[in-house]
Amino acid sequence: MRQIHYFIFSLLAVAAIILSSCEKDKDEVVQPAITNQSWQEGVPIEITPNQTLAVTFNAAAKWTASTNSIWCEVLTKSGKKGESTLQLLTKSGTTTDRTSEILITVEGYDKAVSFQVTQKAGEIPQEETEDMKVNTKVAEYLRANYLWNDEYKTLTLDYTKNYEDFFYEPLKAMETNTLDKKPSYVGSDGKTHYTLFSYIQKKNPVTKTRAKLVEKELSYSFGITGITPFEIGKDSLCFVIQGVYPDSPATAAGLKRGFIIGKVNNERLSESNWIDNYYALRTPNAISSLTLTEIEVANRKWKETKNISLTSDAIYLNPVITSKVTEIDGHKIGYLVYSEFEASFDQELFDAFKKFKTHNVTDLILDLRYNKGGHIISANLIASCIAAETSEGKVFSSLRYNRERMEKRGNKRKDEPFAYPDLYPNLDEKLTEGGLGLKKVYCLVGGGTASSSEMVINSLKGIDLEVILIGKTTTGKNVGMEVENFAVEGNVYEVVPITFQCYNAKGFGDYEKGFKPDWDINEVNLPKVYPDYGTDDEPLYAKAIELITGKNPMTSATTRGSGKTLKCKELKAPAIYRPGYNAMLKEYEED
């Protein structure tokens, strides 16, 4: 009898388990594929030509989207489980109302979820312009590759805008891309205005000369590497020349680092005209001539010394400004002033390191204080030559992309090795002839030291090479760009958005506040401003010499360089957007 009761109890228990399991399966089956959708069932959403329509929802699993019409384009064709944004676009108008059905299919669910978009009859939009064609390509590239593409894909975009506004305005309005945009100034309305590292430009080079991987491009220029504006007194300003390119119109005219300019074309620099004159000197877009008046300033008063006639030309801007070897008390000291990581001049850069190795340098002073960055491969060249054997087989940089691209890579960052001693692709030769094998390097830095310059510093720190920083805190740009060029109606548009964050071999990449100097020296607050590079009274260089030799050359200098007495307020120079400026550049590679 007990056995019968036990048997009946067991049957009842099994039945209960089966029923419970069925109820659980039933619950799982009825769980909605999509929840929290932004549309209302049965209510079509209106779509406007040339403006993206974004809808949001939560997906129970991976999903894909499609449409039953050709006039409504699905920009976001798939997504992951969880919070999702689907973007739609139409570029054409219609003379009659029309409706398109959007289908969202969620993995594991047989029935697709659908909603409708409707376009009202109205005025036919203008024919697609060149800007609109460029904007379409730009949006597609940013949706796929921008480091903060998750937010970008939620934006409503107006494709009718000119290509610059279409690129810059949405990025400045975003909230998650804090590593791309930097506060620039606070307007009269109390709002903070930002500048971006990302940029776009319509390319119009004068001509090109093929290097190995990167083309040399002639650019219209006076040959001035940089300018610092100063306020002398009430509505009175001046420019101080930071440096000049070799073999340039500025060099031919006798301009040097430290020259103080008070007039341009016989007009005194003032609050109302200095920015226009700054751009005229730094970025002429054709052959032009200017007359510069050199002045001397003392006690906020100034007097004219001479006029300098200057004519811009189409020239190659060689970033190797100065390279020399000096022997002091048994130390063979190499000194390199490098203004930009321009890979088309890698041969000139490598020649400087080969000279250093030929002279058996024991110490190196690397002057990057005004170097805002450029090509990653050139940064690898410099770091590899400095470290030489120490860098073999080690990680130069490790790159983190956006979430979608990282998932394709199994969430593993892309490691870039040091170039030493393998064949350097941009020169078709090995770097052994320029490998110095130093254990320590002295870097002269400042607020203008950014991007690839900081990448060199960080990569060397990553392999425990001692990097001694002299000057001021660097910019703090730990993110880089992959360059993409789009040809539209015979023109080439270069699109350079932030697409990755850079880390060193130790996994450190959070230097967005910049690298602080070991020796804090502000060169513009001294009695002499901008003595010539590598002279005994140049304060940053002199400090490096003191750290190397134990002797400060400034205390024993009997002559002074080209630095001029100047006690004025330094002004912030306006931003200049051009290839490589504030950049950490690499060519785009498919994942």
mmCIF file of C-alpha atoms in Angstrom, residues 414-582:
data_model
loop_
_atom_site.group_PDB
_atom_site.id
_atom_site.type_symbol
_atom_site.label_atom_id
_atom_site.label_comp_id
_atom_site.label_asym_id
_atom_site.label_seq_id
_atom_site.Cartn_x
_atom_site.Cartn_y
_atom_site.Cartn_z
ATOM 1 C CA LYS A 414 44.929 46.424 -31.698
ATOM 2 C CA ASP A 415 48.632 46.305 -30.778
ATOM 3 C CA GLU A 416 51.119 48.199 -32.931
ATOM 4 C CA PRO A 417 54.735 47.017 -32.414
ATOM 5 C CA PHE A 418 57.835 49.212 -32.313
ATOM 6 C CA ALA A 419 59.394 49.477 -35.781
ATOM 7 C CA TYR A 420 62.938 48.597 -34.640
ATOM 8 C CA PRO A 421 64.744 46.656 -36.106
ATOM 9 C CA ASP A 422 62.372 45.501 -38.842
ATOM 10 C CA LEU A 423 62.015 47.078 -42.263
ATOM 11 C CA TYR A 424 60.445 50.510 -41.857
ATOM 12 C CA PRO A 425 57.722 50.609 -44.529
ATOM 13 C CA ASN A 426 57.853 54.326 -45.268
ATOM 14 C CA LEU A 427 61.570 54.227 -46.110
ATOM 15 C CA ASP A 428 62.098 50.647 -47.279
ATOM 16 C CA GLU A 429 65.041 50.310 -44.905
ATOM 17 C CA LYS A 430 65.724 49.156 -41.371
ATOM 18 C CA LEU A 431 66.135 51.642 -38.533
ATOM 19 C CA THR A 432 69.352 50.133 -37.189
ATOM 20 C CA GLU A 433 71.482 52.912 -38.744
ATOM 21 C CA GLY A 434 69.645 55.437 -36.581
ATOM 22 C CA GLY A 435 69.127 53.342 -33.452
ATOM 23 C CA LEU A 436 70.612 55.157 -30.452
ATOM 24 C CA GLY A 437 69.747 52.696 -27.681
ATOM 25 C CA LEU A 438 69.349 55.396 -25.031
ATOM 26 C CA LYS A 439 67.973 54.719 -21.567
ATOM 27 C CA LYS A 440 66.877 58.325 -21.037
ATOM 28 C CA VAL A 441 65.618 61.206 -23.195
ATOM 29 C CA TYR A 442 65.027 64.881 -22.384
ATOM 30 C CA CYS A 443 61.822 66.263 -23.952
ATOM 31 C CA LEU A 444 61.090 69.980 -24.176
ATOM 32 C CA VAL A 445 57.312 70.360 -23.999
ATOM 33 C CA GLY A 446 54.524 72.905 -23.592
ATOM 34 C CA GLY A 447 50.835 73.527 -24.051
ATOM 35 C CA GLY A 448 51.307 73.032 -27.787
ATOM 36 C CA THR A 449 52.749 69.522 -27.366
ATOM 37 C CA ALA A 450 49.946 67.202 -28.424
ATOM 38 C CA SER A 451 48.807 63.940 -29.909
ATOM 39 C CA SER A 452 51.641 62.066 -31.656
ATOM 40 C CA SER A 453 54.144 64.017 -29.544
ATOM 41 C CA GLU A 454 52.434 62.730 -26.414
ATOM 42 C CA MET A 455 52.255 59.301 -28.035
ATOM 43 C CA VAL A 456 56.080 59.204 -28.239
ATOM 44 C CA ILE A 457 56.324 60.149 -24.570
ATOM 45 C CA ASN A 458 53.746 57.581 -23.493
ATOM 46 C CA SER A 459 55.135 54.749 -25.628
ATOM 47 C CA LEU A 460 58.662 55.217 -24.263
ATOM 48 C CA LYS A 461 57.337 55.309 -20.697
ATOM 49 C CA GLY A 462 55.537 52.058 -21.520
ATOM 50 C CA ILE A 463 58.854 50.243 -21.999
ATOM 51 C CA ASP A 464 60.453 51.870 -18.915
ATOM 52 C CA LEU A 465 62.651 54.315 -20.791
ATOM 53 C CA GLU A 466 63.137 57.411 -18.609
ATOM 54 C CA VAL A 467 61.478 60.458 -20.173
ATOM 55 C CA ILE A 468 62.339 63.752 -18.488
ATOM 56 C CA LEU A 469 59.890 66.535 -19.388
ATOM 57 C CA ILE A 470 60.981 70.176 -19.292
ATOM 58 C CA GLY A 471 58.555 73.055 -19.867
ATOM 59 C CA LYS A 472 54.784 73.163 -19.282
ATOM 60 C CA THR A 473 51.969 70.597 -19.151
ATOM 61 C CA THR A 474 51.164 69.104 -22.550
ATOM 62 C CA THR A 475 47.799 69.349 -24.344
ATOM 63 C CA GLY A 476 46.359 65.989 -23.304
ATOM 64 C CA LYS A 477 45.233 64.354 -26.535
ATOM 65 C CA ASN A 478 45.135 60.594 -26.064
ATOM 66 C CA VAL A 479 42.903 59.893 -29.059
ATOM 67 C CA GLY A 480 43.652 59.612 -32.754
ATOM 68 C CA MET A 481 42.132 59.625 -36.203
ATOM 69 C CA GLU A 482 41.896 57.388 -39.212
ATOM 70 C CA VAL A 483 41.982 59.432 -42.396
ATOM 71 C CA GLU A 484 39.424 58.794 -45.124
ATOM 72 C CA ASN A 485 39.216 60.621 -48.445
ATOM 73 C CA PHE A 486 36.015 60.924 -50.467
ATOM 74 C CA ALA A 487 35.983 61.988 -54.113
ATOM 75 C CA VAL A 488 32.819 63.920 -54.975
ATOM 76 C CA GLU A 489 32.262 65.706 -58.293
ATOM 77 C CA GLY A 490 35.963 66.048 -59.006
ATOM 78 C CA ASN A 491 36.906 67.289 -55.520
ATOM 79 C CA VAL A 492 38.548 65.385 -52.680
ATOM 80 C CA TYR A 493 37.276 65.758 -49.131
ATOM 81 C CA GLU A 494 39.487 64.576 -46.285
ATOM 82 C CA VAL A 495 37.466 63.347 -43.298
ATOM 83 C CA VAL A 496 39.451 62.971 -40.068
ATOM 84 C CA PRO A 497 37.294 62.106 -37.033
ATOM 85 C CA ILE A 498 38.494 60.665 -33.734
ATOM 86 C CA THR A 499 38.235 56.879 -34.100
ATOM 87 C CA PHE A 500 40.502 55.394 -31.396
ATOM 88 C CA GLN A 501 42.112 55.908 -27.995
ATOM 89 C CA CYS A 502 45.805 55.135 -27.601
ATOM 90 C CA TYR A 503 47.478 53.155 -24.789
ATOM 91 C CA ASN A 504 51.098 52.138 -24.167
ATOM 92 C CA ALA A 505 52.558 48.685 -23.493
ATOM 93 C CA LYS A 506 51.539 48.949 -19.836
ATOM 94 C CA GLY A 507 47.940 49.709 -20.769
ATOM 95 C CA PHE A 508 48.119 53.377 -19.756
ATOM 96 C CA GLY A 509 46.151 55.772 -21.925
ATOM 97 C CA ASP A 510 44.340 58.148 -19.586
ATOM 98 C CA TYR A 511 46.425 61.277 -20.099
ATOM 99 C CA GLU A 512 43.667 63.556 -21.345
ATOM 100 C CA LYS A 513 44.807 66.203 -18.841
ATOM 101 C CA GLY A 514 48.296 66.154 -20.334
ATOM 102 C CA PHE A 515 51.703 65.121 -19.058
ATOM 103 C CA LYS A 516 53.023 67.345 -16.280
ATOM 104 C CA PRO A 517 56.666 68.406 -16.614
ATOM 105 C CA ASP A 518 59.370 67.204 -14.275
ATOM 106 C CA TRP A 519 60.813 70.712 -14.515
ATOM 107 C CA ASP A 520 58.151 73.419 -14.778
ATOM 108 C CA ILE A 521 59.479 76.338 -16.827
ATOM 109 C CA ASN A 522 57.341 78.966 -18.559
ATOM 110 C CA GLU A 523 59.466 80.382 -21.354
ATOM 111 C CA VAL A 524 57.227 83.380 -22.056
ATOM 112 C CA ASN A 525 57.361 84.772 -18.509
ATOM 113 C CA LEU A 526 61.099 85.390 -18.669
ATOM 114 C CA PRO A 527 62.854 88.694 -19.483
ATOM 115 C CA LYS A 528 63.927 87.261 -22.837
ATOM 116 C CA VAL A 529 61.316 85.680 -25.121
ATOM 117 C CA TYR A 530 62.301 82.978 -27.595
ATOM 118 C CA PRO A 531 66.085 83.041 -27.804
ATOM 119 C CA ASP A 532 67.175 80.997 -30.811
ATOM 120 C CA TYR A 533 66.926 77.212 -30.605
ATOM 121 C CA GLY A 534 69.868 75.503 -28.934
ATOM 122 C CA THR A 535 71.505 78.660 -27.552
ATOM 123 C CA ASP A 536 72.812 78.939 -24.003
ATOM 124 C CA ASP A 537 70.162 81.469 -22.939
ATOM 125 C CA GLU A 538 67.239 79.423 -24.257
ATOM 126 C CA PRO A 539 65.770 78.375 -20.877
ATOM 127 C CA LEU A 540 64.326 74.944 -21.683
ATOM 128 C CA TYR A 541 67.384 73.866 -23.651
ATOM 129 C CA ALA A 542 69.682 75.244 -20.936
ATOM 130 C CA LYS A 543 67.857 73.249 -18.263
ATOM 131 C CA ALA A 544 68.314 70.056 -20.264
ATOM 132 C CA ILE A 545 72.043 70.808 -20.628
ATOM 133 C CA GLU A 546 72.249 71.398 -16.878
ATOM 134 C CA LEU A 547 70.574 68.057 -16.133
ATOM 135 C CA ILE A 548 72.975 66.286 -18.494
ATOM 136 C CA THR A 549 76.234 68.005 -17.507
ATOM 137 C CA GLY A 550 75.530 69.442 -14.064
ATOM 138 C CA LYS A 551 76.276 72.962 -15.344
ATOM 139 C CA ASN A 552 73.734 75.631 -16.270
ATOM 140 C CA PRO A 553 74.994 77.417 -19.412
ATOM 141 C CA MET A 554 72.753 80.439 -18.766
ATOM 142 C CA THR A 555 74.815 81.478 -15.741
ATOM 143 C CA SER A 556 78.045 81.514 -17.745
ATOM 144 C CA ALA A 557 76.759 82.790 -21.092
ATOM 145 C CA THR A 558 78.647 85.891 -22.236
ATOM 146 C CA THR A 559 76.455 86.514 -25.267
ATOM 147 C CA ARG A 560 72.741 86.462 -25.791
ATOM 148 C CA GLY A 561 70.792 84.988 -28.674
ATOM 149 C CA SER A 562 67.933 86.528 -30.599
ATOM 150 C CA GLY A 563 65.514 86.653 -27.651
ATOM 151 C CA LYS A 564 64.015 90.120 -27.117
ATOM 152 C CA THR A 565 62.976 91.791 -23.863
ATOM 153 C CA LEU A 566 59.206 91.537 -23.534
ATOM 154 C CA LYS A 567 56.992 91.777 -20.460
ATOM 155 C CA CYS A 568 53.464 91.557 -21.803
ATOM 156 C CA LYS A 569 50.364 89.402 -21.558
ATOM 157 C CA GLU A 570 50.332 86.314 -23.759
ATOM 158 C CA LEU A 571 47.136 85.809 -25.766
ATOM 159 C CA LYS A 572 45.686 82.506 -26.914
ATOM 160 C CA ALA A 573 46.389 81.927 -30.581
ATOM 161 C CA PRO A 574 43.375 80.923 -32.694
ATOM 162 C CA ALA A 575 43.030 77.323 -33.822
ATOM 163 C CA ILE A 576 44.320 76.291 -37.229
ATOM 164 C CA TYR A 577 42.806 73.264 -38.945
ATOM 165 C CA ARG A 578 44.987 71.531 -41.463
ATOM 166 C CA PRO A 579 46.239 67.967 -42.050
ATOM 167 C CA GLY A 580 48.219 66.713 -39.084
ATOM 168 C CA TYR A 581 47.439 69.678 -36.846
ATOM 169 C CA ASN A 582 46.429 68.440 -33.390
#
